[in-house]
Short mmCIF file of C-alpha atoms in Angstrom, two decimals:
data_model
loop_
_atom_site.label_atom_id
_atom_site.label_comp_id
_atom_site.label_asym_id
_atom_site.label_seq_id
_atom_site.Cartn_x
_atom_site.Cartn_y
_atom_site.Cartn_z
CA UNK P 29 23.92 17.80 -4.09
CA UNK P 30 26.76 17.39 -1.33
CA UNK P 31 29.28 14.64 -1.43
CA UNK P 32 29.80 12.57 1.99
CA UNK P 33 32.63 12.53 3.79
CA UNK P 34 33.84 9.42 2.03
CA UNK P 35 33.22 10.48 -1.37
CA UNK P 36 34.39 14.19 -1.19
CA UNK P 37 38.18 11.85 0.12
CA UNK P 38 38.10 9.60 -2.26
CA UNK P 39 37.70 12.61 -5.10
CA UNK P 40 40.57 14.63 -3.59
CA UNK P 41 42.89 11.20 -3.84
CA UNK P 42 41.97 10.73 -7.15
CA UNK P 43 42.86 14.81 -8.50
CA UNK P 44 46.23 14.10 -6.58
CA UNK P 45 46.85 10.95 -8.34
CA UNK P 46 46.22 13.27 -11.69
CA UNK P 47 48.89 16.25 -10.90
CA UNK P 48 51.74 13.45 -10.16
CA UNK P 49 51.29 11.70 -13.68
CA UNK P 50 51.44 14.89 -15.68
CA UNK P 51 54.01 16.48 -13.77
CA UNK P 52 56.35 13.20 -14.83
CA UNK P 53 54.89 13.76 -18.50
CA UNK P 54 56.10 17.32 -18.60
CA UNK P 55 59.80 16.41 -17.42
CA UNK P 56 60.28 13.52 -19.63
CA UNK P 57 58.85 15.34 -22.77
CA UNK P 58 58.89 18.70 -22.50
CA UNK P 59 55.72 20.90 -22.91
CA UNK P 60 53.74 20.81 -26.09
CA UNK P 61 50.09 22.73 -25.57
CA UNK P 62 48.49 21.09 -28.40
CA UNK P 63 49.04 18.01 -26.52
CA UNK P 64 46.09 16.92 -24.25
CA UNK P 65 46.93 15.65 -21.23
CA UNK P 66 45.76 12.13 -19.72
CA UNK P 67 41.81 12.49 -18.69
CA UNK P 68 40.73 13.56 -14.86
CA UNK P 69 38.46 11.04 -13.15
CA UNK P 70 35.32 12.43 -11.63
CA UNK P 71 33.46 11.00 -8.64
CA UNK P 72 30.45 10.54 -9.21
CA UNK P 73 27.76 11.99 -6.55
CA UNK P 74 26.75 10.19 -3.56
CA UNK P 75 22.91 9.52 -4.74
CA UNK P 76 20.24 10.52 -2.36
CA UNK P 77 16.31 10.01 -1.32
CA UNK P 78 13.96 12.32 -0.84
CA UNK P 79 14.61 12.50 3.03
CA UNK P 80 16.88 10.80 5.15
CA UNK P 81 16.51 8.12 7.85
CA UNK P 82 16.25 10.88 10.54
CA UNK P 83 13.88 12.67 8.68
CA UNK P 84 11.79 9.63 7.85
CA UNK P 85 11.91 8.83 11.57
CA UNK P 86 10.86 12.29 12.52
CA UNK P 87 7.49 12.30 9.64
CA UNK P 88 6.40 8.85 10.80
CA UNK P 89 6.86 9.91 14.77
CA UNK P 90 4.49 13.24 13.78
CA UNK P 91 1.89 10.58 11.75
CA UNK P 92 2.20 8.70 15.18
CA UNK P 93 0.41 11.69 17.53
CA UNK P 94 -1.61 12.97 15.03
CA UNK P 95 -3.14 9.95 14.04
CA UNK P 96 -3.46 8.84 17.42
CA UNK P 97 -5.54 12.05 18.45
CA UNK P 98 -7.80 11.91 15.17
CA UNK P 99 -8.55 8.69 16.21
CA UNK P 100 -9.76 9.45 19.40
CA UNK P 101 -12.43 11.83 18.10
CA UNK P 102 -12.53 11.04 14.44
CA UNK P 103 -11.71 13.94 12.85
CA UNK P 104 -11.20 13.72 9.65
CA UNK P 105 -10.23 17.04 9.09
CA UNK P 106 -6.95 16.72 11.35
CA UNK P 107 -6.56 13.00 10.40
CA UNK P 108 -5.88 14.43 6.52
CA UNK P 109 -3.16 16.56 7.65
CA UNK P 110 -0.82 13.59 7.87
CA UNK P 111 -3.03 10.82 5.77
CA UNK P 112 -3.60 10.54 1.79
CA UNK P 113 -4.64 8.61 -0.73
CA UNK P 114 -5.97 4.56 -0.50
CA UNK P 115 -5.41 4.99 3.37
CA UNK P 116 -7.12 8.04 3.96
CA UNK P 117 -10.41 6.50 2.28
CA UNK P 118 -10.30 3.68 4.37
CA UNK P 119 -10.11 5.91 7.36
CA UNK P 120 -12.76 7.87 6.83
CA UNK P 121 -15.25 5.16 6.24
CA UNK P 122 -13.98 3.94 9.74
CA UNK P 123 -14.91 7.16 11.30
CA UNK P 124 -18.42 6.72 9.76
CA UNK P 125 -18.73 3.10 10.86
CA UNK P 126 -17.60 3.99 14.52
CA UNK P 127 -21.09 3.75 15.71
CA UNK P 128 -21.26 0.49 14.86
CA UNK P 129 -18.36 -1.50 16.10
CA UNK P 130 -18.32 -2.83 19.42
CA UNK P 131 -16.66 -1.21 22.43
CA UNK P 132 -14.05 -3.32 23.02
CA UNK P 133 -13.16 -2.78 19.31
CA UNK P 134 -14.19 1.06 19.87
CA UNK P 135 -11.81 1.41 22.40
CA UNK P 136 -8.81 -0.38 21.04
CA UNK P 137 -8.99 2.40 17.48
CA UNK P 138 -9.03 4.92 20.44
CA UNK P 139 -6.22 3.88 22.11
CA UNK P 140 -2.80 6.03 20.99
CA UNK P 141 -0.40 3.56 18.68
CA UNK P 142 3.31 3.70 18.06
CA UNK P 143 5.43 1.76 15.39
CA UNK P 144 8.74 -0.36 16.65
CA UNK P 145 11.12 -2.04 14.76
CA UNK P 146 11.20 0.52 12.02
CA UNK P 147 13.57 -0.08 8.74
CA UNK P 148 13.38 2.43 6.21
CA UNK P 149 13.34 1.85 2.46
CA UNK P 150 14.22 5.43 0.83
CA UNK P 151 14.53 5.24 -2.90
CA UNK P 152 16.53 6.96 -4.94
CA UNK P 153 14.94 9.35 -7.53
CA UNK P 154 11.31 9.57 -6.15
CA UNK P 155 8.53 11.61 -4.08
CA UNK P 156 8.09 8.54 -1.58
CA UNK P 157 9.63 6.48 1.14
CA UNK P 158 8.66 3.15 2.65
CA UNK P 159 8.90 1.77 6.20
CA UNK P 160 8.86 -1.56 7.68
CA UNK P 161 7.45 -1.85 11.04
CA UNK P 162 5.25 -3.02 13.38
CA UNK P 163 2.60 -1.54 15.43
CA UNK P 164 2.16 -1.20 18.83
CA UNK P 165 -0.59 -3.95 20.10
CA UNK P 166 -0.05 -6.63 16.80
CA UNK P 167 2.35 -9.12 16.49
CA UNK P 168 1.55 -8.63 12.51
CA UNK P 169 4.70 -6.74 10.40
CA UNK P 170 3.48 -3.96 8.12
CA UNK P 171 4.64 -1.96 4.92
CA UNK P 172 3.90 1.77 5.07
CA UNK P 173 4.42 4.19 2.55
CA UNK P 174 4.55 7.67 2.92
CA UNK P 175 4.11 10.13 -0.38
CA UNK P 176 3.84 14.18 -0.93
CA UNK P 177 0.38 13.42 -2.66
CA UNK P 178 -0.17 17.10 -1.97
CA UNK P 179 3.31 18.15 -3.52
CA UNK P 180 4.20 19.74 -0.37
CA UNK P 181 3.38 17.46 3.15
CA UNK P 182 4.02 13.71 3.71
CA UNK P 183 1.81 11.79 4.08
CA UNK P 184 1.06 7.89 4.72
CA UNK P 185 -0.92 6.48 1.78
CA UNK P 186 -0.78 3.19 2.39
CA UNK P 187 -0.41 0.36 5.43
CA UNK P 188 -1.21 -3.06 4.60
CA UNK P 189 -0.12 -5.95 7.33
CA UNK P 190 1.09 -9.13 6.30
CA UNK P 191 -0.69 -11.84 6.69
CA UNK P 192 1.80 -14.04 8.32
CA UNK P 193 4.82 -13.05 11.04
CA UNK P 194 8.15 -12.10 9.33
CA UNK P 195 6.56 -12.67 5.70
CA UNK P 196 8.03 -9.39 4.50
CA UNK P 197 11.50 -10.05 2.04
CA UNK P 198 13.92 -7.96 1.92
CA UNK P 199 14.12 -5.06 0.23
CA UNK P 200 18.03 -4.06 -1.54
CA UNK P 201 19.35 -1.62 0.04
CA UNK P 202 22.81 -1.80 -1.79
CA UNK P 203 22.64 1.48 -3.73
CA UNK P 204 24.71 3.14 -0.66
CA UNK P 205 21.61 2.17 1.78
CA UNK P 206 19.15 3.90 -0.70
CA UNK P 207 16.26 1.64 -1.84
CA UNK P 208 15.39 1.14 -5.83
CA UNK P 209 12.00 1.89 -6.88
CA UNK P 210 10.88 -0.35 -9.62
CA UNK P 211 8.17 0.93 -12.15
CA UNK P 212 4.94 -0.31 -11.73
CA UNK P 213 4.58 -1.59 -15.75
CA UNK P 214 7.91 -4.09 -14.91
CA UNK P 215 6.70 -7.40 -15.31
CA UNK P 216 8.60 -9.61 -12.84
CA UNK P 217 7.66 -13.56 -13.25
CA UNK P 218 3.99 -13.98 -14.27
CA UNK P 219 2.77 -10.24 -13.52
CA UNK P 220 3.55 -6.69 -13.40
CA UNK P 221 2.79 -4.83 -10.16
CA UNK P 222 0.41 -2.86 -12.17
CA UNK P 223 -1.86 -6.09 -13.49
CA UNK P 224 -2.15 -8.03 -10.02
CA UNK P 225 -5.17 -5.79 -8.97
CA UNK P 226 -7.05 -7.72 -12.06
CA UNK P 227 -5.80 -10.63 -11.24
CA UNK P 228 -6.46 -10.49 -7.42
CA UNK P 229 -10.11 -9.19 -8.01
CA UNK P 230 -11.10 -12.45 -10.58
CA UNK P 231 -10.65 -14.37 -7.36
CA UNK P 232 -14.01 -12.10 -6.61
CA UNK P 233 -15.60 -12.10 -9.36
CA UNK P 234 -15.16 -16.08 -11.07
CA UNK P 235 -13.11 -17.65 -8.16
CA UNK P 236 -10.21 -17.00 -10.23
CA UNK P 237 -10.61 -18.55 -13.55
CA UNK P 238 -8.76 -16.32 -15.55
CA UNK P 239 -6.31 -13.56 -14.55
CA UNK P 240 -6.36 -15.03 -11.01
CA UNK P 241 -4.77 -18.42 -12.02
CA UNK P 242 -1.53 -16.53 -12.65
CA UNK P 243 -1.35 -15.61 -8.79
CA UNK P 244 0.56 -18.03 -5.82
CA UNK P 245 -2.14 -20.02 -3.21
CA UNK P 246 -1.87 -17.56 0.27
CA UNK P 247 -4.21 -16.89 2.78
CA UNK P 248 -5.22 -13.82 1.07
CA UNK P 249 -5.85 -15.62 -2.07
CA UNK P 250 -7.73 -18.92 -0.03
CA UNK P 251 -9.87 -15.91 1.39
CA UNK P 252 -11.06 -14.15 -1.72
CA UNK P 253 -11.89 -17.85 -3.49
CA UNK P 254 -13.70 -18.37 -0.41
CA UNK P 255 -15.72 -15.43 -0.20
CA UNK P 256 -17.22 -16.44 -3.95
CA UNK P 257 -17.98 -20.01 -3.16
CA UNK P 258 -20.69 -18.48 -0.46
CA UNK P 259 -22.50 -17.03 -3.37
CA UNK P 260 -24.73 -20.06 -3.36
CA UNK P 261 -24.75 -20.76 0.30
CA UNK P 262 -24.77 -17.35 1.66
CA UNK P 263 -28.26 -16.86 4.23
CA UNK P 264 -30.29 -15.18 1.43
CA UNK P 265 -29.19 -17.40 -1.25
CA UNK P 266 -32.86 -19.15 -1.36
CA UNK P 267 -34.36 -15.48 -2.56
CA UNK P 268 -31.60 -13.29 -4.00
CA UNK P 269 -27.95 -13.91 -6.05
CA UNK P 270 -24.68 -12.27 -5.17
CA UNK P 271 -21.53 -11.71 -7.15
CA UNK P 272 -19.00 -9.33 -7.03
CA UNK P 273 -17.20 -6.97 -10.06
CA UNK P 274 -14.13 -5.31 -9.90
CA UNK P 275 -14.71 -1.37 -9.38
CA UNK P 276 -12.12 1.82 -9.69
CA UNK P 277 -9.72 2.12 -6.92
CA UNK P 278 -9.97 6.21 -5.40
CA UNK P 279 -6.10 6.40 -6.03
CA UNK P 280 -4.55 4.44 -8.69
CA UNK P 281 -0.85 4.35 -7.33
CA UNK P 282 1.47 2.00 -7.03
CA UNK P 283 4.54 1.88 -4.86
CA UNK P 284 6.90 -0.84 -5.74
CA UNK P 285 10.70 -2.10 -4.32
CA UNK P 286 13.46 -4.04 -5.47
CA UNK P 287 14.18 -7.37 -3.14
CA UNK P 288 17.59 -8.35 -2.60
CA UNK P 289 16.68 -11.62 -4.46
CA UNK P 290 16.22 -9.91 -7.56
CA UNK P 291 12.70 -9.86 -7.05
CA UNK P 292 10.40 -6.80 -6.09
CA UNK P 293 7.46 -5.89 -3.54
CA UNK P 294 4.23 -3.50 -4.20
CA UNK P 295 1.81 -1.94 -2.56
CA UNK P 296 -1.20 -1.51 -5.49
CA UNK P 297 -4.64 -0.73 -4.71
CA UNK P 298 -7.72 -2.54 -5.26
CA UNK P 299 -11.15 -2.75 -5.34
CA UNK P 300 -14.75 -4.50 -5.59
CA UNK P 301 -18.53 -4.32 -5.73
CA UNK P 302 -20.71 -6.73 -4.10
CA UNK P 303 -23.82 -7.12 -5.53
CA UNK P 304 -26.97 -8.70 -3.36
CA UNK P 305 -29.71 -8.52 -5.72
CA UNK P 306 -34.10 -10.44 -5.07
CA UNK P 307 -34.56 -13.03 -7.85
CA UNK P 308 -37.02 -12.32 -10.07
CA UNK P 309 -39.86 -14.31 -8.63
CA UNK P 310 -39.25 -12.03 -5.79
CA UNK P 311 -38.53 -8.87 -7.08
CA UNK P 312 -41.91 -8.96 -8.64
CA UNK P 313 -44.22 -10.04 -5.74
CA UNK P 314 -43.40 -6.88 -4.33
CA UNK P 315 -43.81 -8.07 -0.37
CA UNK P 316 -39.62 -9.08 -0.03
CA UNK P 317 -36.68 -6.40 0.18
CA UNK P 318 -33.65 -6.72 1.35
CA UNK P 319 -32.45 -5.17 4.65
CA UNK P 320 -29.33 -3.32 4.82
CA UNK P 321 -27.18 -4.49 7.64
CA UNK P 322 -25.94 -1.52 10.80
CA UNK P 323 -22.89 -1.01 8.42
CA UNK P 324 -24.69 -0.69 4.77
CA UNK P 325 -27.39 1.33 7.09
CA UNK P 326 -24.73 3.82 7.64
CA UNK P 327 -25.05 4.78 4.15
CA UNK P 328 -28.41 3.56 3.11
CA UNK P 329 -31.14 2.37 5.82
CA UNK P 330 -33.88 1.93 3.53
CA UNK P 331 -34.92 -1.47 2.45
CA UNK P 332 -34.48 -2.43 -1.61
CA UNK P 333 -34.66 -5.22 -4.36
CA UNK P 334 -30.49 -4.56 -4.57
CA UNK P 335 -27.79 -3.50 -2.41
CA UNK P 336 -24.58 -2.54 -3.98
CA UNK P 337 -21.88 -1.95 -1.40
CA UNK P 338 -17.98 -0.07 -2.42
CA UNK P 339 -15.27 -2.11 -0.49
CA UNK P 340 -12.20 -0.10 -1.60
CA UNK P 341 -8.91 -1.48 -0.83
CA UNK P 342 -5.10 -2.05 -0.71
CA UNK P 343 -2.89 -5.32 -0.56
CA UNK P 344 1.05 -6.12 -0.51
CA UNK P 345 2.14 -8.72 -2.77
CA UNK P 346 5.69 -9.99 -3.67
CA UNK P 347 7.22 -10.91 -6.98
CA UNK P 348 9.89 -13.58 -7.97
CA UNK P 349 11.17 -13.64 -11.13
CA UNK P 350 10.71 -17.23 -11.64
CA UNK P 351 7.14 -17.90 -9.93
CA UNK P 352 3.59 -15.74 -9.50
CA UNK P 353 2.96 -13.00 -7.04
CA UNK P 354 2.23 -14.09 -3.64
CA UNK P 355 -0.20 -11.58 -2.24
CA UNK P 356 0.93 -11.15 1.58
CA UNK P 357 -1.83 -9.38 2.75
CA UNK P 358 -5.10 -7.31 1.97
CA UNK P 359 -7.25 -4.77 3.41
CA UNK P 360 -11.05 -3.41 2.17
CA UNK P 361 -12.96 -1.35 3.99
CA UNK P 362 -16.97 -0.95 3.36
CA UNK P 363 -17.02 3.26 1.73
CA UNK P 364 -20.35 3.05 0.19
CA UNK P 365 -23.87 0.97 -0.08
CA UNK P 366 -26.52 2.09 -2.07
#
């Protein structure tokens, strides 16, 4: 890989440096081949990502227009040129839940988007880059990450917006501007990157009373412990019970960054099944089903004794060596009822 400017100097200096000493060690001593001379210190190469900051800046302007024009037809075909993984499965269930948004909100997913204040994490060593930024029309900063999932294209896999304004730390940059990736399976403080899914979705399922007490109180958090207390006040509570269970996520990787703190941030993905199920007494009379809302009707329109909807997910959560995760933010997106 090519040197820098700086580094290709500083490697020149140091050979000069080299031929002075041993041209003193030859006039003091004479010459004696079997002698080896003093050792040659190497530069070492100027590490690299797997694009650079113009490059980045160049993929996320093309995500920009393409996007934008998928959007305003919701084509998914197009839209997959330049969107993978978690991201693209949330998008697509958008395009099938269109029809039932309202125009206002119809009209603002139309509307072409750009992303401002950009900083770009590149990491040494890997297939991936991240981007901080913030979207055209939201006040809300936003983590994007952008992967070859298809070993030859970019694309964004993930976007998750924090919760709160100017919530995101930052990421070290110190390895000569390059970011450090940090492996999902490093525990940092009370989790790994790669166990705060499990610990996020027992929020869901018990209102975290067991993985999810080793997570910090955020709004993300407040939400998801919410969300289970209405299992017993919900409007159908009288006739039918509801819980939720964690399910597979559609793409099972995790980006993760080193903070300047000594901390790191991931994006992981995530995901749940709600259950809405008739109580017995119910179930057997035979004259009560349960009717699918216009979004589970996308998917499923007939009335039944259970409805099992697929939210599938992502979520941005930061680690501190000395505390538990604080989960910044969280998307799901309704991909299946049945």
């Amino acid at each position: 890989m090519p040197h820098t400017p700086r580094s290709r100097s500083l490697h020149h200096l140091t050979l000069f440096a080299a031929g002075a000493t041993m041209a003193v060690a030859l006039t003091a001593c004479g010459t004696n081949p079997d002698k080896p001379g003093p050792p040659t210190a190497t530069a070492s190469p100027t590490p690299t990502g797997v694009v650079t900051s113009t490059q980045a800046s160049k993929i996320v302007d093309r995500y920009e227009a393409i996007n934008s024009r998928a959007n305003k037809i919701q084509d998914r075909d197009l839209l997959g040129t330049v969107e993978g993984g978690q991201l693209y499965e949330q998008s697509t269930a958008d395009y099938r839940l269109f029809t039932t948004w309202s125009k206002k909100d119809q009209a603002y997913y139309e509307k072409p988007f750009t992303y401002r204040d950009r900083s770009y994490y590149i990491p040494e060593g890997q297939s991936w880059f991240a981007v901080q930024a913030t979207a055209s029309g939201s006040k809300s900063e936003a983590l994007l990450v952008f992967d070859k999932t298809d070993g030859q294209h970019f694309k964004m896999v993930a976007a998750v917006y924090a919760d709160q304004k100017n919530s995101i730390p930052a990421v070290d940059t110190s390895n000569h501007g390059l970011a450090t990736a940090v492996a999902p399976s490093t525990r940092v403080g009370t989790l790994a990157p790669d166990q705060t899914s499990t610990a996020f979705e027992d929020l869901y399922e018990t209102g975290g009373k067991h993985a999810g007490t080793k997570l910090a109180s955020t709004a993300a958090t407040r939400t998801a412990v919410s969300t289970y207390r209405e299992r017993t006040t919900y409007k159908n509570a009288k006739y039918a019970t509801l819980h939720w269970e964690a399910t597979q996520a559609t793409n099972s990787k995790i980006y993760a960054l080193r903070l300047r703190n000594g901390g790191a941030i991931a994006v992981f993905p995530t995901a749940h099944n709600r259950m809405e199920q008739l109580k017995d007494g119910f179930i057997y009379s035979g004259n009560v089903k349960l009717s699918p809302g216009s979004q589970q009707g996308v998917f499923n329109k007939t009335p039944r004794v259970a409805i099992l909807d697929e939210f599938q997910g992502q979520a941005l959560a930061q680690f501190t060596p000395a505390g538990e995760p604080k989960v910044l933010g969280v998307e799901y997106q309704l991909v299946d009822s049945r």
